[in-house]
mmCIF file of C-alpha atoms in Angstrom:
data_model
loop_
_atom_site.group_PDB
_atom_site.id
_atom_site.type_symbol
_atom_site.label_atom_id
_atom_site.label_comp_id
_atom_site.label_asym_id
_atom_site.label_seq_id
_atom_site.Cartn_x
_atom_site.Cartn_y
_atom_site.Cartn_z
ATOM 1 C CA ARG A 1 142.518 194.875 -130.318
ATOM 2 C CA LYS A 2 143.778 194.985 -126.764
ATOM 3 C CA GLU A 3 141.182 195.254 -124.134
ATOM 4 C CA VAL A 4 142.826 198.283 -122.390
ATOM 5 C CA GLU A 5 145.111 200.233 -124.284
ATOM 6 C CA GLN A 6 147.199 203.185 -123.330
ATOM 7 C CA ASP A 7 150.058 205.262 -124.487
ATOM 8 C CA PRO A 8 152.999 203.827 -122.386
ATOM 9 C CA GLY A 9 155.129 207.150 -123.029
ATOM 10 C CA PRO A 10 157.332 207.978 -121.447
ATOM 11 C CA PHE A 11 156.146 211.398 -120.469
ATOM 12 C CA ASN A 12 158.997 213.430 -119.223
ATOM 13 C CA VAL A 13 157.501 216.971 -118.101
ATOM 14 C CA PRO A 14 158.815 219.933 -115.924
ATOM 15 C CA GLU A 15 157.235 220.875 -112.480
ATOM 16 C CA GLY A 16 154.247 222.853 -113.055
ATOM 17 C CA ALA A 17 153.460 221.346 -116.346
ATOM 18 C CA THR A 18 149.683 220.103 -117.286
ATOM 19 C CA VAL A 19 150.100 216.469 -118.725
ATOM 20 C CA ALA A 20 146.775 214.684 -120.387
ATOM 21 C CA PHE A 21 147.054 210.880 -120.628
ATOM 22 C CA ASN A 22 144.715 208.574 -122.862
ATOM 23 C CA CYS A 23 143.080 205.239 -122.414
ATOM 24 C CA THR A 24 140.675 203.076 -124.873
ATOM 25 C CA TYR A 25 138.657 199.968 -124.081
ATOM 26 C CA SER A 26 137.356 197.556 -126.299
ATOM 27 C CA ASN A 27 134.197 196.050 -124.380
ATOM 28 C CA SER A 28 131.494 198.032 -124.508
ATOM 29 C CA ALA A 29 129.703 196.225 -121.546
ATOM 30 C CA SER A 30 132.328 198.008 -119.364
ATOM 31 C CA GLN A 31 130.662 199.085 -116.375
ATOM 32 C CA SER A 32 133.288 200.884 -113.907
ATOM 33 C CA PHE A 33 136.188 202.892 -114.883
ATOM 34 C CA PHE A 34 139.582 203.736 -112.529
ATOM 35 C CA TRP A 35 142.941 205.496 -112.643
ATOM 36 C CA TYR A 36 145.500 203.739 -110.609
ATOM 37 C CA ARG A 37 149.196 204.769 -109.817
ATOM 38 C CA GLN A 38 151.814 202.389 -109.762
ATOM 39 C CA ASP A 39 155.236 203.361 -108.142
ATOM 40 C CA CYS A 40 158.056 201.091 -109.045
ATOM 41 C CA ARG A 41 158.073 197.712 -107.685
ATOM 42 C CA LYS A 42 154.865 198.611 -105.454
ATOM 43 C CA GLU A 43 151.128 197.712 -105.414
ATOM 44 C CA PRO A 44 148.717 199.491 -107.482
ATOM 45 C CA LYS A 45 147.087 202.434 -105.770
ATOM 46 C CA LEU A 46 143.719 203.789 -106.481
ATOM 47 C CA LEU A 47 144.007 207.456 -107.856
ATOM 48 C CA MET A 48 140.393 208.140 -108.502
ATOM 49 C CA SER A 49 137.031 206.503 -110.391
ATOM 50 C CA VAL A 50 135.837 207.925 -113.833
ATOM 51 C CA TYR A 51 132.678 208.785 -114.081
ATOM 52 C CA SER A 52 130.669 209.694 -117.236
ATOM 53 C CA SER A 53 129.773 213.432 -115.978
ATOM 54 C CA GLY A 54 133.772 213.701 -115.601
ATOM 55 C CA ASN A 55 135.198 214.132 -112.032
ATOM 56 C CA GLU A 56 137.688 216.115 -110.490
ATOM 57 C CA ASP A 57 140.034 215.650 -107.435
ATOM 58 C CA GLY A 58 142.363 218.325 -106.811
ATOM 59 C CA ARG A 59 144.540 218.839 -109.423
ATOM 60 C CA PHE A 60 143.267 215.564 -111.354
ATOM 61 C CA THR A 61 140.534 215.245 -113.796
ATOM 62 C CA ALA A 62 139.443 212.534 -115.032
ATOM 63 C CA GLN A 63 136.850 211.764 -118.359
ATOM 64 C CA LEU A 64 134.870 209.313 -119.657
ATOM 65 C CA ASN A 65 133.457 209.153 -123.249
ATOM 66 C CA ARG A 66 131.124 205.942 -123.441
ATOM 67 C CA ALA A 67 130.335 206.493 -127.000
ATOM 68 C CA SER A 68 134.006 206.609 -128.027
ATOM 69 C CA GLN A 69 135.052 204.141 -125.327
ATOM 70 C CA TYR A 70 137.657 206.754 -124.060
ATOM 71 C CA ILE A 71 138.959 207.433 -120.547
ATOM 72 C CA SER A 72 141.421 210.681 -119.962
ATOM 73 C CA LEU A 73 143.209 211.725 -117.245
ATOM 74 C CA LEU A 74 144.672 215.400 -117.002
ATOM 75 C CA ILE A 75 147.022 216.443 -114.037
ATOM 76 C CA ARG A 76 147.497 219.883 -113.676
ATOM 77 C CA ASP A 77 150.408 221.808 -111.880
ATOM 78 C CA SER A 78 152.926 218.279 -111.770
ATOM 79 C CA LYS A 79 154.835 217.833 -109.000
ATOM 80 C CA LEU A 80 157.870 215.350 -108.577
ATOM 81 C CA SER A 81 155.956 213.410 -106.313
ATOM 82 C CA ASP A 82 153.596 212.624 -109.375
ATOM 83 C CA SER A 83 156.183 210.848 -111.190
ATOM 84 C CA ALA A 84 154.822 207.278 -111.101
ATOM 85 C CA THR A 85 153.005 204.635 -113.656
ATOM 86 C CA TYR A 86 149.468 205.689 -114.394
ATOM 87 C CA LEU A 87 147.237 202.486 -114.972
ATOM 88 C CA CYS A 88 143.762 202.660 -116.849
ATOM 89 C CA VAL A 89 141.463 200.337 -115.260
ATOM 90 C CA VAL A 90 138.321 198.802 -116.472
ATOM 91 C CA ASN A 91 135.832 196.549 -114.412
ATOM 92 C CA LEU A 92 133.189 194.435 -116.065
ATOM 93 C CA THR A 93 130.562 193.812 -113.495
ATOM 94 C CA PRO A 94 127.829 191.414 -113.084
ATOM 95 C CA GLY A 95 125.186 191.336 -116.182
ATOM 96 C CA GLY A 96 128.615 191.383 -118.619
ATOM 97 C CA THR A 97 130.750 188.655 -118.593
ATOM 98 C CA SER A 98 133.017 189.230 -115.658
ATOM 99 C CA TYR A 99 132.611 189.372 -112.137
ATOM 100 C CA GLY A 100 134.140 192.233 -110.803
ATOM 101 C CA LYS A 101 137.298 191.265 -112.737
ATOM 102 C CA LEU A 102 139.598 194.687 -113.213
ATOM 103 C CA THR A 103 141.422 194.806 -116.653
ATOM 104 C CA PHE A 104 144.333 196.766 -116.682
ATOM 105 C CA GLY A 105 146.173 198.652 -119.397
ATOM 106 C CA GLN A 106 150.021 198.649 -119.511
ATOM 107 C CA GLY A 107 150.323 201.690 -117.815
ATOM 108 C CA THR A 108 152.026 205.308 -118.924
ATOM 109 C CA ILE A 109 155.101 206.195 -117.428
ATOM 110 C CA LEU A 110 155.415 209.637 -116.030
ATOM 111 C CA THR A 111 158.595 211.272 -114.920
ATOM 112 C CA VAL A 112 158.378 214.981 -113.482
ATOM 113 C CA HIS A 113 161.614 216.614 -113.440
ATOM 114 C CA PRO A 114 162.532 219.875 -111.396
ATOM 115 C CA GLU B 1 143.546 203.222 -93.445
ATOM 116 C CA PRO B 2 142.165 199.721 -93.641
ATOM 117 C CA GLU B 3 145.031 197.919 -95.657
ATOM 118 C CA VAL B 4 145.311 194.463 -97.171
ATOM 119 C CA THR B 5 148.275 192.407 -95.718
ATOM 120 C CA GLN B 6 150.402 189.834 -97.581
ATOM 121 C CA THR B 7 153.083 187.569 -96.333
ATOM 122 C CA PRO B 8 155.848 186.705 -97.318
ATOM 123 C CA SER B 9 156.996 189.624 -99.198
ATOM 124 C CA HIS B 10 159.630 187.777 -101.238
ATOM 125 C CA GLN B 11 159.814 184.135 -101.637
ATOM 126 C CA VAL B 12 162.477 182.397 -103.433
ATOM 127 C CA THR B 13 161.809 178.464 -104.279
ATOM 128 C CA GLN B 14 162.934 175.991 -106.292
ATOM 129 C CA MET B 15 161.234 174.837 -109.878
ATOM 130 C CA GLY B 16 158.511 171.969 -108.759
ATOM 131 C CA GLN B 17 158.249 173.353 -105.348
ATOM 132 C CA GLU B 18 154.700 173.925 -103.886
ATOM 133 C CA VAL B 19 154.652 177.490 -102.688
ATOM 134 C CA ILE B 20 151.484 179.025 -100.331
ATOM 135 C CA LEU B 21 151.185 182.776 -100.569
ATOM 136 C CA ARG B 22 148.996 184.330 -97.776
ATOM 137 C CA CYS B 23 146.785 187.586 -97.497
ATOM 138 C CA VAL B 24 144.658 189.067 -94.876
ATOM 139 C CA PRO B 25 141.893 190.991 -96.684
ATOM 140 C CA ILE B 26 140.256 194.117 -95.381
ATOM 141 C CA SER B 27 138.027 192.793 -92.657
ATOM 142 C CA ASN B 28 134.514 193.915 -93.939
ATOM 143 C CA HIS B 29 135.305 193.295 -97.827
ATOM 144 C CA LEU B 30 133.287 190.508 -99.534
ATOM 145 C CA TYR B 31 135.061 189.928 -102.559
ATOM 146 C CA PHE B 32 138.973 188.910 -102.908
ATOM 147 C CA TYR B 33 141.219 188.839 -105.548
ATOM 148 C CA TRP B 34 144.748 187.691 -106.971
ATOM 149 C CA TYR B 35 146.604 189.253 -109.693
ATOM 150 C CA ARG B 36 150.146 189.281 -110.689
ATOM 151 C CA GLN B 37 152.579 191.305 -112.579
ATOM 152 C CA ILE B 38 155.600 189.691 -114.235
ATOM 153 C CA LEU B 39 158.468 192.198 -114.431
ATOM 154 C CA GLY B 40 157.924 194.503 -117.148
ATOM 155 C CA GLN B 41 154.575 193.544 -117.954
ATOM 156 C CA LYS B 42 150.876 194.583 -117.099
ATOM 157 C CA VAL B 43 148.739 193.714 -114.190
ATOM 158 C CA GLU B 44 146.833 190.291 -115.029
ATOM 159 C CA PHE B 45 143.722 188.735 -113.286
ATOM 160 C CA LEU B 46 144.189 185.625 -111.839
ATOM 161 C CA VAL B 47 141.093 184.855 -109.857
ATOM 162 C CA SER B 48 138.148 186.292 -107.865
ATOM 163 C CA PHE B 49 136.550 184.614 -104.802
ATOM 164 C CA TYR B 50 133.106 185.474 -103.116
ATOM 165 C CA ASN B 51 130.989 183.270 -100.649
ATOM 166 C CA ASN B 52 133.696 181.076 -100.335
ATOM 167 C CA GLU B 53 133.988 179.971 -103.780
ATOM 168 C CA ILE B 54 135.687 181.115 -106.761
ATOM 169 C CA SER B 55 133.731 183.301 -108.981
ATOM 170 C CA GLU B 56 135.994 183.576 -112.037
ATOM 171 C CA LYS B 57 139.454 182.906 -113.207
ATOM 172 C CA SER B 58 141.552 183.453 -115.926
ATOM 173 C CA GLU B 59 143.075 181.388 -118.518
ATOM 174 C CA ILE B 60 146.246 181.513 -116.171
ATOM 175 C CA PHE B 61 144.938 179.871 -113.286
ATOM 176 C CA ASP B 62 145.272 176.183 -114.466
ATOM 177 C CA ASP B 63 145.321 172.921 -112.194
ATOM 178 C CA GLN B 64 148.520 173.935 -110.751
ATOM 179 C CA PHE B 65 146.797 176.713 -108.847
ATOM 180 C CA SER B 66 144.151 176.808 -106.029
ATOM 181 C CA VAL B 67 142.954 179.155 -103.268
ATOM 182 C CA GLU B 68 141.453 178.819 -99.852
ATOM 183 C CA ARG B 69 139.856 181.181 -97.279
ATOM 184 C CA PRO B 70 140.531 178.623 -94.471
ATOM 185 C CA ASP B 71 139.609 180.651 -91.482
ATOM 186 C CA GLY B 72 137.405 183.512 -92.247
ATOM 187 C CA SER B 73 140.495 185.878 -92.305
ATOM 188 C CA ASN B 74 143.142 184.653 -94.534
ATOM 189 C CA PHE B 75 142.966 184.183 -98.014
ATOM 190 C CA THR B 76 145.553 181.911 -99.762
ATOM 191 C CA LEU B 77 147.138 181.404 -103.041
ATOM 192 C CA LYS B 78 148.796 177.926 -103.595
ATOM 193 C CA ILE B 79 150.873 177.217 -106.569
ATOM 194 C CA ARG B 80 151.504 173.256 -106.681
ATOM 195 C CA SER B 81 154.490 172.768 -108.819
ATOM 196 C CA THR B 82 156.075 175.937 -109.549
ATOM 197 C CA LYS B 83 157.326 176.968 -113.209
ATOM 198 C CA LEU B 84 160.116 179.220 -113.623
ATOM 199 C CA GLU B 85 157.628 181.424 -115.788
ATOM 200 C CA ASP B 86 155.364 181.574 -112.192
ATOM 201 C CA SER B 87 158.053 184.241 -111.240
ATOM 202 C CA ALA B 88 156.273 187.323 -110.999
ATOM 203 C CA MET B 89 154.558 190.025 -108.045
ATOM 204 C CA TYR B 90 151.433 188.479 -106.657
ATOM 205 C CA PHE B 91 148.678 190.922 -105.551
ATOM 206 C CA CYS B 92 146.024 190.468 -103.480
ATOM 207 C CA ALA B 93 143.293 192.582 -103.457
ATOM 208 C CA SER B 94 139.516 193.065 -101.830
ATOM 209 C CA SER B 95 136.705 195.485 -102.494
ATOM 210 C CA GLU B 96 133.469 195.617 -100.630
ATOM 211 C CA THR B 97 131.546 195.737 -103.533
ATOM 212 C CA LEU B 98 131.726 194.869 -106.967
ATOM 213 C CA HIS B 99 131.498 198.214 -108.606
ATOM 214 C CA GLY B 100 134.237 200.184 -106.803
ATOM 215 C CA GLY B 101 137.889 199.961 -107.046
ATOM 216 C CA TYR B 102 139.684 197.801 -104.928
ATOM 217 C CA THR B 103 142.482 197.881 -102.374
ATOM 218 C CA PHE B 104 145.803 195.905 -103.239
ATOM 219 C CA GLY B 105 147.985 194.527 -100.983
ATOM 220 C CA SER B 106 152.019 195.299 -101.233
ATOM 221 C CA GLY B 107 152.538 192.146 -103.048
ATOM 222 C CA THR B 108 154.605 188.997 -102.664
ATOM 223 C CA ARG B 109 157.480 188.939 -104.870
ATOM 224 C CA LEU B 110 157.940 184.983 -105.990
ATOM 225 C CA THR B 111 161.438 184.196 -107.795
ATOM 226 C CA VAL B 112 161.371 180.357 -109.072
ATOM 227 C CA VAL B 113 164.916 179.111 -109.634
#
């Protein structure tokens, strides 16, 4: 089983649509969870951290289900500028086996069209 | 907004040559990392560095790779004898804590010919 698994897409949606991405992770010792976005040939940029209680940042909502080892990202009212690859990222912190190492999923490609 | 700076943005080198990729992490950050991304593939961890020593490294980070923080601001990745399969985008990153997300530099595209 892959450490972090995402549906690669691509997702093609019209402006204004709501789109949801899912991610599963294999290591139950994982402690921190993030969504990053990556534009073509650019560096990953932190979009938001993901907390067990769920969290929202404007049009973006992230959820974590530790029991199912499942993370989600919901984007409402999609904009053209949301077109990017969305990376599900997991951090094993001390107490586990990794020292702050981030493990990335393959990424989900989103294209928002007019 | 503070940023991680990487130089050069693009390096072309011949197979077997040594390359040094340079990074200036965010000044108050304590943890430093190198990642790489082969074109079309996922971002992969190479090495983490804390308190002037390697804290963890991946299987990719073999004897051909080394890291150094020579002067308290720069953080370098050296590849001693490059191979064709080392061609990738190399990202430096830094973080203030182990628990939060971290900031990536804009990357160095390494092409080995």
